[in-house]
mmCIF file of C-alpha atoms and ligand atoms in Angstrom:
data_model
loop_
_atom_site.group_PDB
_atom_site.id
_atom_site.type_symbol
_atom_site.label_atom_id
_atom_site.label_comp_id
_atom_site.label_asym_id
_atom_site.label_seq_id
_atom_site.Cartn_x
_atom_site.Cartn_y
_atom_site.Cartn_z
ATOM 1 C CA MET A 20 -34.188 70.820 -91.992
ATOM 2 C CA SER A 21 -32.852 74.044 -94.651
ATOM 3 C CA LEU A 22 -30.720 72.371 -95.691
ATOM 4 C CA ASN A 23 -31.112 71.169 -99.936
ATOM 5 C CA LYS A 24 -30.132 67.820 -100.678
ATOM 6 C CA GLN A 25 -27.988 66.656 -103.673
ATOM 7 C CA ASN A 26 -30.095 65.837 -106.441
ATOM 8 C CA ILE A 27 -29.760 61.886 -105.694
ATOM 9 C CA ASP A 28 -31.957 58.900 -106.891
ATOM 10 C CA TRP A 29 -31.937 58.307 -103.285
ATOM 11 C CA ASP A 30 -34.246 54.864 -103.832
ATOM 12 C CA GLN A 31 -31.235 53.287 -106.740
ATOM 13 C CA LEU A 32 -28.818 53.672 -103.628
ATOM 14 C CA GLY A 33 -27.177 50.657 -103.179
ATOM 15 C CA PHE A 34 -23.371 50.414 -101.839
ATOM 16 C CA SER A 35 -20.579 51.999 -103.559
ATOM 17 C CA VAL A 36 -18.430 54.572 -104.162
ATOM 18 C CA PHE A 37 -19.819 58.476 -104.409
ATOM 19 C CA PRO A 38 -17.670 60.839 -104.915
ATOM 20 C CA THR A 39 -19.139 64.205 -102.509
ATOM 21 C CA ARG A 40 -18.006 67.390 -101.568
ATOM 22 C CA SER A 41 -14.695 66.834 -99.207
ATOM 23 C CA MET A 42 -12.745 64.444 -97.130
ATOM 24 C CA TRP A 43 -10.440 64.646 -94.275
ATOM 25 C CA LYS A 44 -7.253 64.471 -94.110
ATOM 26 C CA ALA A 45 -3.965 64.007 -91.546
ATOM 27 C CA THR A 46 -0.997 63.107 -91.324
ATOM 28 C CA CYS A 47 1.442 62.082 -88.459
ATOM 29 C CA GLU A 48 5.410 61.142 -87.552
ATOM 30 C CA SER A 49 6.114 57.803 -86.507
ATOM 31 C CA GLY A 50 5.950 58.251 -82.987
ATOM 32 C CA GLY A 51 4.076 61.858 -83.035
ATOM 33 C CA GLY A 52 0.788 62.192 -82.063
ATOM 34 C CA TRP A 53 -2.262 63.091 -84.397
ATOM 35 C CA SER A 54 -3.163 66.770 -84.231
ATOM 36 C CA GLY A 55 -4.345 69.229 -86.464
ATOM 37 C CA GLY A 56 -5.580 67.521 -89.879
ATOM 38 C CA GLU A 57 -8.339 69.414 -92.732
ATOM 39 C CA LEU A 58 -10.747 69.577 -94.810
ATOM 40 C CA VAL A 59 -10.004 69.018 -98.199
ATOM 41 C CA PRO A 60 -11.740 68.616 -102.485
ATOM 42 C CA TYR A 61 -12.688 64.985 -102.244
ATOM 43 C CA GLY A 62 -10.073 63.508 -104.551
ATOM 44 C CA ASN A 63 -7.269 61.352 -105.327
ATOM 45 C CA ILE A 64 -4.500 61.621 -103.599
ATOM 46 C CA GLU A 65 -0.521 60.964 -103.506
ATOM 47 C CA MET A 66 1.729 58.739 -101.964
ATOM 48 C CA SER A 67 5.193 57.111 -102.434
ATOM 49 C CA PRO A 68 5.378 54.263 -104.715
ATOM 50 C CA ALA A 69 7.359 52.649 -101.307
ATOM 51 C CA ALA A 70 4.265 53.627 -98.697
ATOM 52 C CA GLY A 71 3.912 50.867 -96.159
ATOM 53 C CA VAL A 72 0.011 50.419 -97.061
ATOM 54 C CA LEU A 73 1.006 49.164 -100.499
ATOM 55 C CA HIS A 74 3.729 46.736 -99.461
ATOM 56 C CA TYR A 75 2.771 44.667 -96.519
ATOM 57 C CA GLY A 76 -0.887 46.062 -95.779
ATOM 58 C CA GLN A 77 -0.037 48.644 -93.085
ATOM 59 C CA GLY A 78 -3.802 50.478 -93.025
ATOM 60 C CA VAL A 79 -6.911 49.610 -90.921
ATOM 61 C CA PHE A 80 -10.674 51.301 -91.739
ATOM 62 C CA GLU A 81 -13.633 51.974 -89.779
ATOM 63 C CA GLY A 82 -17.035 52.072 -90.778
ATOM 64 C CA LEU A 83 -19.787 53.822 -89.881
ATOM 65 C CA LYS A 84 -22.974 55.910 -90.625
ATOM 66 C CA ALA A 85 -24.991 59.385 -90.455
ATOM 67 C CA TYR A 86 -28.733 59.511 -90.584
ATOM 68 C CA HIS A 87 -31.184 61.890 -91.110
ATOM 69 C CA THR A 88 -33.910 61.475 -88.571
ATOM 70 C CA ALA A 89 -38.061 61.890 -87.818
ATOM 71 C CA LYS A 90 -35.619 64.711 -85.578
ATOM 72 C CA ASP A 91 -34.960 66.717 -88.633
ATOM 73 C CA ARG A 92 -31.608 65.864 -87.466
ATOM 74 C CA ILE A 93 -28.333 64.623 -88.893
ATOM 75 C CA VAL A 94 -27.360 62.047 -86.558
ATOM 76 C CA LEU A 95 -23.995 59.342 -85.941
ATOM 77 C CA PHE A 96 -24.387 55.982 -84.283
ATOM 78 C CA ARG A 97 -21.688 54.676 -81.595
ATOM 79 C CA PRO A 98 -18.717 56.848 -83.111
ATOM 80 C CA ASP A 99 -17.089 56.792 -80.010
ATOM 81 C CA MET A 100 -17.197 52.757 -80.096
ATOM 82 C CA ASN A 101 -15.453 53.154 -83.740
ATOM 83 C CA GLY A 102 -12.917 55.957 -82.768
ATOM 84 C CA GLN A 103 -12.045 52.800 -79.859
ATOM 85 C CA ARG A 104 -11.277 50.165 -82.274
ATOM 86 C CA ILE A 105 -9.350 52.256 -85.256
ATOM 87 C CA GLN A 106 -7.141 52.739 -81.818
ATOM 88 C CA ASP A 107 -6.845 48.877 -81.338
ATOM 89 C CA SER A 108 -6.736 48.640 -85.254
ATOM 90 C CA CYS A 109 -3.275 50.846 -84.983
ATOM 91 C CA ARG A 110 -2.259 49.512 -82.295
ATOM 92 C CA ARG A 111 -2.078 45.750 -84.006
ATOM 93 C CA LEU A 112 -0.451 47.646 -86.936
ATOM 94 C CA CYS A 113 1.923 49.406 -85.527
ATOM 95 C CA MET A 114 0.751 52.762 -86.130
ATOM 96 C CA PRO A 115 0.162 55.640 -84.089
ATOM 97 C CA GLU A 116 -3.156 55.571 -82.236
ATOM 98 C CA MET A 117 -5.605 58.902 -81.943
ATOM 99 C CA THR A 118 -7.785 59.757 -79.311
ATOM 100 C CA THR A 119 -11.141 59.066 -79.904
ATOM 101 C CA GLU A 120 -12.146 62.933 -79.146
ATOM 102 C CA TYR A 121 -10.192 63.631 -82.113
ATOM 103 C CA PHE A 122 -11.451 61.077 -83.967
ATOM 104 C CA MET A 123 -14.963 61.832 -83.333
ATOM 105 C CA ASP A 124 -14.283 65.677 -84.300
ATOM 106 C CA ALA A 125 -12.832 64.500 -87.403
ATOM 107 C CA VAL A 126 -16.137 61.802 -88.162
ATOM 108 C CA LYS A 127 -18.801 65.290 -87.583
ATOM 109 C CA LYS A 128 -15.977 68.131 -89.573
ATOM 110 C CA VAL A 129 -16.537 65.619 -92.688
ATOM 111 C CA VAL A 130 -20.334 64.883 -91.963
ATOM 112 C CA GLY A 131 -21.210 68.475 -90.930
ATOM 113 C CA ASP A 132 -19.871 69.421 -94.854
ATOM 114 C CA ASN A 133 -21.136 66.767 -96.472
ATOM 115 C CA MET A 134 -25.088 67.157 -95.161
ATOM 116 C CA ASP A 135 -26.402 67.664 -98.636
ATOM 117 C CA TYR A 136 -25.219 63.885 -99.574
ATOM 118 C CA VAL A 137 -27.245 62.650 -96.126
ATOM 119 C CA PRO A 138 -29.687 60.592 -97.549
ATOM 120 C CA PRO A 139 -33.477 61.885 -96.371
ATOM 121 C CA TYR A 140 -34.957 60.248 -93.797
ATOM 122 C CA LYS A 141 -36.114 56.672 -94.102
ATOM 123 C CA LYS A 142 -33.465 56.485 -97.222
ATOM 124 C CA GLY A 143 -30.438 54.809 -96.101
ATOM 125 C CA GLY A 144 -27.602 56.306 -94.834
ATOM 126 C CA LEU A 145 -24.140 58.406 -95.691
ATOM 127 C CA TYR A 146 -21.309 56.098 -95.018
ATOM 128 C CA VAL A 147 -18.314 57.271 -93.353
ATOM 129 C CA ARG A 148 -15.306 55.049 -94.029
ATOM 130 C CA PRO A 149 -12.331 56.204 -92.026
ATOM 131 C CA VAL A 150 -8.893 54.719 -92.936
ATOM 132 C CA VAL A 151 -5.404 55.149 -91.510
ATOM 133 C CA TRP A 152 -2.676 54.119 -93.298
ATOM 134 C CA GLY A 153 1.269 53.641 -93.204
ATOM 135 C CA THR A 154 2.420 56.080 -96.258
ATOM 136 C CA GLY A 155 6.124 56.574 -95.434
ATOM 137 C CA PRO A 156 8.452 54.800 -97.656
ATOM 138 C CA THR A 157 9.271 51.273 -96.511
ATOM 139 C CA ILE A 158 11.161 48.473 -98.361
ATOM 140 C CA GLY A 159 12.493 46.479 -94.951
ATOM 141 C CA VAL A 160 9.742 44.697 -93.469
ATOM 142 C CA ALA A 161 9.300 47.028 -91.035
ATOM 143 C CA PRO A 162 6.398 49.988 -89.558
ATOM 144 C CA ALA A 163 6.680 53.331 -92.285
ATOM 145 C CA ASP A 164 7.860 56.299 -90.427
ATOM 146 C CA SER A 165 4.704 58.107 -91.785
ATOM 147 C CA TYR A 166 0.929 58.223 -91.589
ATOM 148 C CA THR A 167 -1.727 59.514 -92.886
ATOM 149 C CA PHE A 168 -5.411 59.616 -91.923
ATOM 150 C CA LEU A 169 -8.294 60.155 -93.871
ATOM 151 C CA ILE A 170 -12.008 60.067 -94.089
ATOM 152 C CA PHE A 171 -14.333 59.987 -96.638
ATOM 153 C CA THR A 172 -17.889 59.346 -97.100
ATOM 154 C CA ALA A 173 -20.598 58.158 -99.950
ATOM 155 C CA PRO A 174 -24.488 57.979 -99.467
ATOM 156 C CA VAL A 175 -25.216 54.287 -99.599
ATOM 157 C CA GLY A 176 -28.726 52.368 -99.164
ATOM 158 C CA PRO A 177 -28.850 48.213 -98.707
ATOM 159 C CA TYR A 178 -25.922 46.736 -98.693
ATOM 160 C CA PHE A 179 -27.160 43.645 -100.151
ATOM 161 C CA ARG A 180 -29.257 43.661 -103.483
ATOM 162 C CA GLY A 181 -32.512 43.229 -102.956
ATOM 163 C CA GLY A 182 -32.856 44.592 -99.680
ATOM 164 C CA ILE A 183 -33.638 42.518 -96.956
ATOM 165 C CA LYS A 184 -34.165 39.158 -98.159
ATOM 166 C CA PRO A 185 -33.186 36.546 -96.236
ATOM 167 C CA LEU A 186 -29.628 35.400 -97.741
ATOM 168 C CA ASN A 187 -27.759 32.213 -99.236
ATOM 169 C CA LEU A 188 -24.697 31.593 -97.594
ATOM 170 C CA ILE A 189 -21.905 29.001 -97.935
ATOM 171 C CA ALA A 190 -20.127 27.720 -94.830
ATOM 172 C CA SER A 191 -16.524 27.342 -96.084
ATOM 173 C CA GLU A 192 -14.713 24.411 -96.372
ATOM 174 C CA THR A 193 -11.568 25.931 -97.917
ATOM 175 C CA TYR A 194 -11.035 29.330 -96.394
ATOM 176 C CA HIS A 195 -10.835 30.850 -93.207
ATOM 177 C CA ARG A 196 -11.371 34.566 -92.764
ATOM 178 C CA ALA A 197 -8.902 34.842 -90.088
ATOM 179 C CA ALA A 198 -6.110 33.285 -87.641
ATOM 180 C CA PRO A 199 -6.591 32.810 -84.328
ATOM 181 C CA LYS A 200 -4.223 34.632 -82.925
ATOM 182 C CA GLY A 201 -3.437 36.918 -86.168
ATOM 183 C CA ILE A 202 -5.848 40.057 -86.873
ATOM 184 C CA GLY A 203 -8.904 39.383 -87.163
ATOM 185 C CA ASN A 204 -10.157 40.889 -84.419
ATOM 186 C CA VAL A 205 -8.907 44.418 -85.478
ATOM 187 C CA LYS A 206 -10.231 45.620 -88.610
ATOM 188 C CA ALA A 207 -7.141 45.565 -90.697
ATOM 189 C CA ILE A 208 -7.128 45.901 -95.036
ATOM 190 C CA GLY A 209 -5.540 42.477 -95.064
ATOM 191 C CA ASN A 210 -8.603 40.559 -93.756
ATOM 192 C CA TYR A 211 -10.627 41.767 -96.545
ATOM 193 C CA SER A 212 -8.046 41.184 -99.375
ATOM 194 C CA ALA A 213 -8.523 37.760 -98.268
ATOM 195 C CA SER A 214 -12.026 37.236 -98.089
ATOM 196 C CA LEU A 215 -12.222 38.288 -101.619
ATOM 197 C CA GLU A 216 -11.394 35.304 -103.511
ATOM 198 C CA PRO A 217 -13.517 33.155 -101.380
ATOM 199 C CA VAL A 218 -16.621 35.989 -101.915
ATOM 200 C CA MET A 219 -16.161 36.080 -105.506
ATOM 201 C CA LYS A 220 -16.316 32.161 -105.536
ATOM 202 C CA ALA A 221 -19.130 32.048 -103.458
ATOM 203 C CA LYS A 222 -20.806 34.668 -105.634
ATOM 204 C CA ALA A 223 -20.284 32.921 -108.569
ATOM 205 C CA ASP A 224 -22.450 29.983 -106.634
ATOM 206 C CA GLY A 225 -24.867 31.598 -106.628
ATOM 207 C CA PHE A 226 -24.487 32.825 -102.925
ATOM 208 C CA HIS A 227 -24.955 36.065 -100.515
ATOM 209 C CA GLU A 228 -21.541 35.601 -98.583
ATOM 210 C CA VAL A 229 -19.719 33.089 -96.868
ATOM 211 C CA LEU A 230 -20.210 32.255 -93.795
ATOM 212 C CA TYR A 231 -16.072 31.380 -91.717
ATOM 213 C CA LEU A 232 -15.277 28.738 -89.652
ATOM 214 C CA ARG A 233 -13.297 28.694 -86.779
ATOM 215 C CA ALA A 234 -9.706 27.881 -87.751
ATOM 216 C CA ASP A 235 -8.838 26.034 -84.446
ATOM 217 C CA ASP A 236 -11.781 23.964 -84.662
ATOM 218 C CA GLU A 237 -13.784 23.500 -87.864
ATOM 219 C CA ARG A 238 -17.105 23.015 -86.421
ATOM 220 C CA TYR A 239 -17.275 26.074 -84.664
ATOM 221 C CA VAL A 240 -18.548 29.090 -86.429
ATOM 222 C CA ASP A 241 -16.726 32.745 -86.543
ATOM 223 C CA GLU A 242 -18.149 35.178 -88.442
ATOM 224 C CA VAL A 243 -19.769 36.007 -91.894
ATOM 225 C CA GLY A 244 -16.975 38.057 -94.365
ATOM 226 C CA SER A 245 -18.207 41.994 -93.226
ATOM 227 C CA ALA A 246 -21.025 41.032 -90.642
ATOM 228 C CA ASN A 247 -21.378 39.036 -87.415
ATOM 229 C CA ILE A 248 -23.751 36.322 -86.987
ATOM 230 C CA PHE A 249 -26.443 35.316 -84.215
ATOM 231 C CA MET A 250 -29.162 32.014 -83.884
ATOM 232 C CA ARG A 251 -31.852 32.289 -81.851
ATOM 233 C CA LYS A 252 -33.435 29.063 -80.342
ATOM 234 C CA GLY A 253 -36.682 28.988 -78.403
ATOM 235 C CA ASN A 254 -35.668 32.102 -76.044
ATOM 236 C CA LYS A 255 -32.211 32.448 -75.886
ATOM 237 C CA LEU A 256 -29.905 34.119 -78.365
ATOM 238 C CA VAL A 257 -26.903 32.868 -79.207
ATOM 239 C CA THR A 258 -23.470 34.805 -81.355
ATOM 240 C CA PRO A 259 -19.715 33.477 -80.992
ATOM 241 C CA ARG A 260 -17.786 35.070 -78.497
ATOM 242 C CA LEU A 261 -14.793 37.000 -79.646
ATOM 243 C CA SER A 262 -12.519 34.330 -79.753
ATOM 244 C CA GLY A 263 -9.695 36.405 -81.509
ATOM 245 C CA SER A 264 -10.774 35.982 -84.844
ATOM 246 C CA ILE A 265 -13.833 37.895 -84.702
ATOM 247 C CA LEU A 266 -14.081 42.179 -85.462
ATOM 248 C CA PRO A 267 -15.735 43.001 -82.411
ATOM 249 C CA GLY A 268 -19.077 44.383 -83.856
ATOM 250 C CA ILE A 269 -20.888 47.339 -82.995
ATOM 251 C CA THR A 270 -23.687 46.229 -84.319
ATOM 252 C CA ARG A 271 -23.226 42.881 -82.382
ATOM 253 C CA ASN A 272 -22.427 44.954 -79.231
ATOM 254 C CA SER A 273 -25.540 46.811 -79.368
ATOM 255 C CA ILE A 274 -27.966 44.071 -80.334
ATOM 256 C CA LEU A 275 -27.124 42.182 -77.548
ATOM 257 C CA HIS A 276 -27.816 44.850 -75.252
ATOM 258 C CA LEU A 277 -31.307 45.360 -76.724
ATOM 259 C CA ALA A 278 -31.936 41.548 -76.867
ATOM 260 C CA ALA A 279 -31.542 41.213 -73.656
ATOM 261 C CA HIS A 280 -33.028 44.732 -72.266
ATOM 262 C CA GLN A 281 -35.771 45.306 -74.427
ATOM 263 C CA LEU A 282 -36.750 41.716 -76.087
ATOM 264 C CA GLY A 283 -36.399 40.383 -73.045
ATOM 265 C CA LEU A 284 -34.510 37.151 -74.281
ATOM 266 C CA ASP A 285 -31.652 35.080 -72.857
ATOM 267 C CA VAL A 286 -28.240 36.133 -74.304
ATOM 268 C CA GLU A 287 -25.032 34.160 -74.898
ATOM 269 C CA GLU A 288 -21.842 34.538 -76.124
ATOM 270 C CA GLY A 289 -20.486 31.370 -76.871
ATOM 271 C CA ASP A 290 -19.048 28.428 -79.290
ATOM 272 C CA LEU A 291 -21.342 28.475 -81.572
ATOM 273 C CA LEU A 292 -21.672 24.850 -83.703
ATOM 274 C CA LEU A 293 -22.441 25.279 -87.141
ATOM 275 C CA GLU A 294 -25.161 22.343 -86.394
ATOM 276 C CA ASP A 295 -27.028 24.451 -83.919
ATOM 277 C CA ILE A 296 -27.409 26.566 -86.468
ATOM 278 C CA PHE A 297 -29.270 24.525 -88.558
ATOM 279 C CA LYS A 298 -31.407 23.526 -86.177
ATOM 280 C CA ALA A 299 -32.084 26.822 -85.241
ATOM 281 C CA ASP A 300 -35.395 28.894 -84.984
ATOM 282 C CA GLU A 301 -34.080 31.723 -87.066
ATOM 283 C CA ALA A 302 -30.535 33.181 -87.646
ATOM 284 C CA PHE A 303 -29.289 36.682 -89.296
ATOM 285 C CA CYS A 304 -26.280 38.506 -89.705
ATOM 286 C CA ALA A 305 -25.619 42.702 -88.643
ATOM 287 C CA GLY A 306 -23.291 45.197 -88.823
ATOM 288 C CA THR A 307 -23.219 48.424 -90.188
ATOM 289 C CA ALA A 308 -23.507 47.457 -93.764
ATOM 290 C CA VAL A 309 -26.110 45.170 -93.619
ATOM 291 C CA VAL A 310 -27.887 47.146 -90.477
ATOM 292 C CA VAL A 311 -29.727 43.251 -89.267
ATOM 293 C CA THR A 312 -30.109 41.080 -92.574
ATOM 294 C CA PRO A 313 -31.802 37.212 -91.715
ATOM 295 C CA ILE A 314 -30.451 34.344 -93.158
ATOM 296 C CA GLY A 315 -32.422 31.701 -95.069
ATOM 297 C CA GLN A 316 -30.472 29.365 -95.798
ATOM 298 C CA ILE A 317 -27.077 27.700 -95.720
ATOM 299 C CA THR A 318 -25.020 25.543 -97.904
ATOM 300 C CA PHE A 319 -22.456 22.841 -96.399
ATOM 301 C CA GLN A 320 -20.466 20.234 -97.644
ATOM 302 C CA ASN A 321 -22.806 20.483 -100.604
ATOM 303 C CA GLU A 322 -25.921 19.610 -98.763
ATOM 304 C CA THR A 323 -28.491 22.578 -98.099
ATOM 305 C CA HIS A 324 -29.632 24.027 -94.648
ATOM 306 C CA GLN A 325 -32.945 26.336 -94.177
ATOM 307 C CA ILE A 326 -32.659 27.985 -91.462
ATOM 308 C CA GLY A 327 -35.900 28.033 -89.266
ATOM 309 C CA ASP A 328 -38.722 27.930 -91.606
ATOM 310 C CA GLY A 329 -36.677 30.529 -94.372
ATOM 311 C CA ASN A 330 -38.155 33.931 -93.706
ATOM 312 C CA MET A 331 -36.989 37.145 -91.614
ATOM 313 C CA GLY A 332 -37.410 35.353 -87.839
ATOM 314 C CA GLU A 333 -39.669 37.443 -84.986
ATOM 315 C CA ALA A 334 -36.277 38.277 -83.405
ATOM 316 C CA ALA A 335 -34.236 39.373 -86.212
ATOM 317 C CA THR A 336 -37.720 41.298 -87.205
ATOM 318 C CA GLU A 337 -37.730 43.244 -83.995
ATOM 319 C CA LEU A 338 -34.309 43.719 -83.217
ATOM 320 C CA ARG A 339 -33.815 45.353 -86.507
ATOM 321 C CA GLN A 340 -36.692 47.360 -85.729
ATOM 322 C CA THR A 341 -35.943 48.499 -82.691
ATOM 323 C CA LEU A 342 -31.860 49.116 -83.739
ATOM 324 C CA VAL A 343 -33.398 51.411 -87.075
ATOM 325 C CA GLY A 344 -36.154 53.128 -84.544
ATOM 326 C CA ILE A 345 -33.039 54.574 -82.276
ATOM 327 C CA GLN A 346 -30.967 55.538 -85.159
ATOM 328 C CA ARG A 347 -33.570 57.150 -87.114
ATOM 329 C CA GLU A 348 -35.132 58.513 -83.647
ATOM 330 C CA GLU A 349 -38.254 57.558 -84.104
ATOM 331 C CA ILE A 350 -38.239 55.881 -80.357
ATOM 332 C CA ASP A 351 -36.102 56.603 -77.509
ATOM 333 C CA ASP A 352 -32.320 56.398 -77.177
ATOM 334 C CA PRO A 353 -32.657 55.485 -73.536
ATOM 335 C CA TYR A 354 -28.430 54.776 -73.910
ATOM 336 C CA GLY A 355 -27.032 57.520 -75.406
ATOM 337 C CA TRP A 356 -25.501 55.972 -78.312
ATOM 338 C CA ILE A 357 -26.857 59.096 -81.185
ATOM 339 C CA HIS A 358 -24.672 61.632 -81.452
ATOM 340 C CA PRO A 359 -25.968 64.684 -83.348
ATOM 341 C CA VAL A 360 -23.732 66.284 -85.769
HETATM 342 N N1 PLP B 430 -17.348 41.600 -89.157
HETATM 343 C C1 PLP B 430 -16.748 42.183 -90.041
HETATM 344 C C2 PLP B 430 -15.456 41.206 -91.233
HETATM 345 C C3 PLP B 430 -16.926 43.630 -91.139
HETATM 346 O O1 PLP B 430 -16.319 43.646 -91.412
HETATM 347 C C4 PLP B 430 -18.246 44.056 -90.169
HETATM 348 C C5 PLP B 430 -18.189 45.270 -90.484
HETATM 349 O O2 PLP B 430 -17.776 46.111 -89.846
HETATM 350 C C6 PLP B 430 -18.625 44.063 -88.712
HETATM 351 C C7 PLP B 430 -17.953 42.054 -88.412
HETATM 352 C C8 PLP B 430 -19.836 44.210 -88.166
HETATM 353 O O3 PLP B 430 -19.056 45.772 -87.336
HETATM 354 P P1 PLP B 430 -20.015 46.994 -87.017
HETATM 355 O O4 PLP B 430 -21.227 46.737 -86.435
HETATM 356 O O5 PLP B 430 -19.347 47.889 -85.930
HETATM 357 O O6 PLP B 430 -20.193 47.604 -88.301
HETATM 358 C C1 COI B 431 -19.312 47.506 -92.300
HETATM 359 O O1 COI B 431 -20.161 46.931 -91.670
HETATM 360 O O2 COI B 431 -18.731 49.165 -92.271
HETATM 361 C C2 COI B 431 -18.036 47.162 -92.922
HETATM 362 O O3 COI B 431 -17.079 47.647 -92.663
HETATM 363 C C3 COI B 431 -18.217 46.222 -93.986
HETATM 364 C C4 COI B 431 -17.969 46.153 -94.530
HETATM 365 C C5 COI B 431 -18.311 46.977 -95.956
HETATM 366 C C6 COI B 431 -16.523 46.094 -95.265
#
């Protein structure tokens, strides 16, 4: 690729805000449809102090990555899935839905204009963060009358400091991430404000992240604050079924597919007991930001359980290699998951 890269120390990137050249901005009235929009310089925006998103959390977001690949192309991984999920999220929060085509076109325009910020091959990815907010003023609890769709980007490296070292999790007895019939199954901003106190307390106690139990029966596992969870016992790979409070992760869906079709594992979406994970051969979490990261130990009721031998297991290793191999175009993509920009 003839394109010059920005002068960035790519090896030092973590997962943080990093201003780039431009972002996408579009607006839409309640009852209207999404069309138009434009690239604008990356920067602060203005909105009413009564904007619905600021008072009643009428906002959703997405997260996906653009990669510089072995074929010297810039590609996106399954952006159509993010386009479908943002429609589900918008519908749940009474916001106008956009078509997948409109979503993907806007994502491609932003990535196309910020190509020089995409980390070089093997150096991470350009994280793409679309958001939809109720920006019309509202004081009674009601949907806003106008909406803003923004997409900005940031070059990122590993989500957890220290790269892919096994995680030390705390299974929370004190907090739930989401209620069974609430908004946990969409990417609503309120789910993440609810997770701030639990994760800050977990970090202060020396844990990387919180593992949430299902709110309707605290014996079953839901997910990690920023990713879905898997465990392997023998040839069986299990992840919690989409109970209603779990975010349907695109990485989760991809891992289920790769595990069944490329690794020959028996995959199951079921009710996953915390005590089964303690006895697993391995466990890992999966998501856009965390990719595939092994879980080394889980603490519950003041007891610490080592998972497997505490290291990255064979399924996590192979699944990570296969997933990242497809994303970097090092191995074939038989599923049409890769979308060149
Ligand atoms: N679960 C939660 C709560 C998340 O925030 C994420 C990240 O988006 C995931 C799971 C994984 O989803 P995906 O693989 O689509 O990134
Ligand atoms: C992602 O993986 O894209 C996420 O959204 C996780 C977290 C950064 C919120």
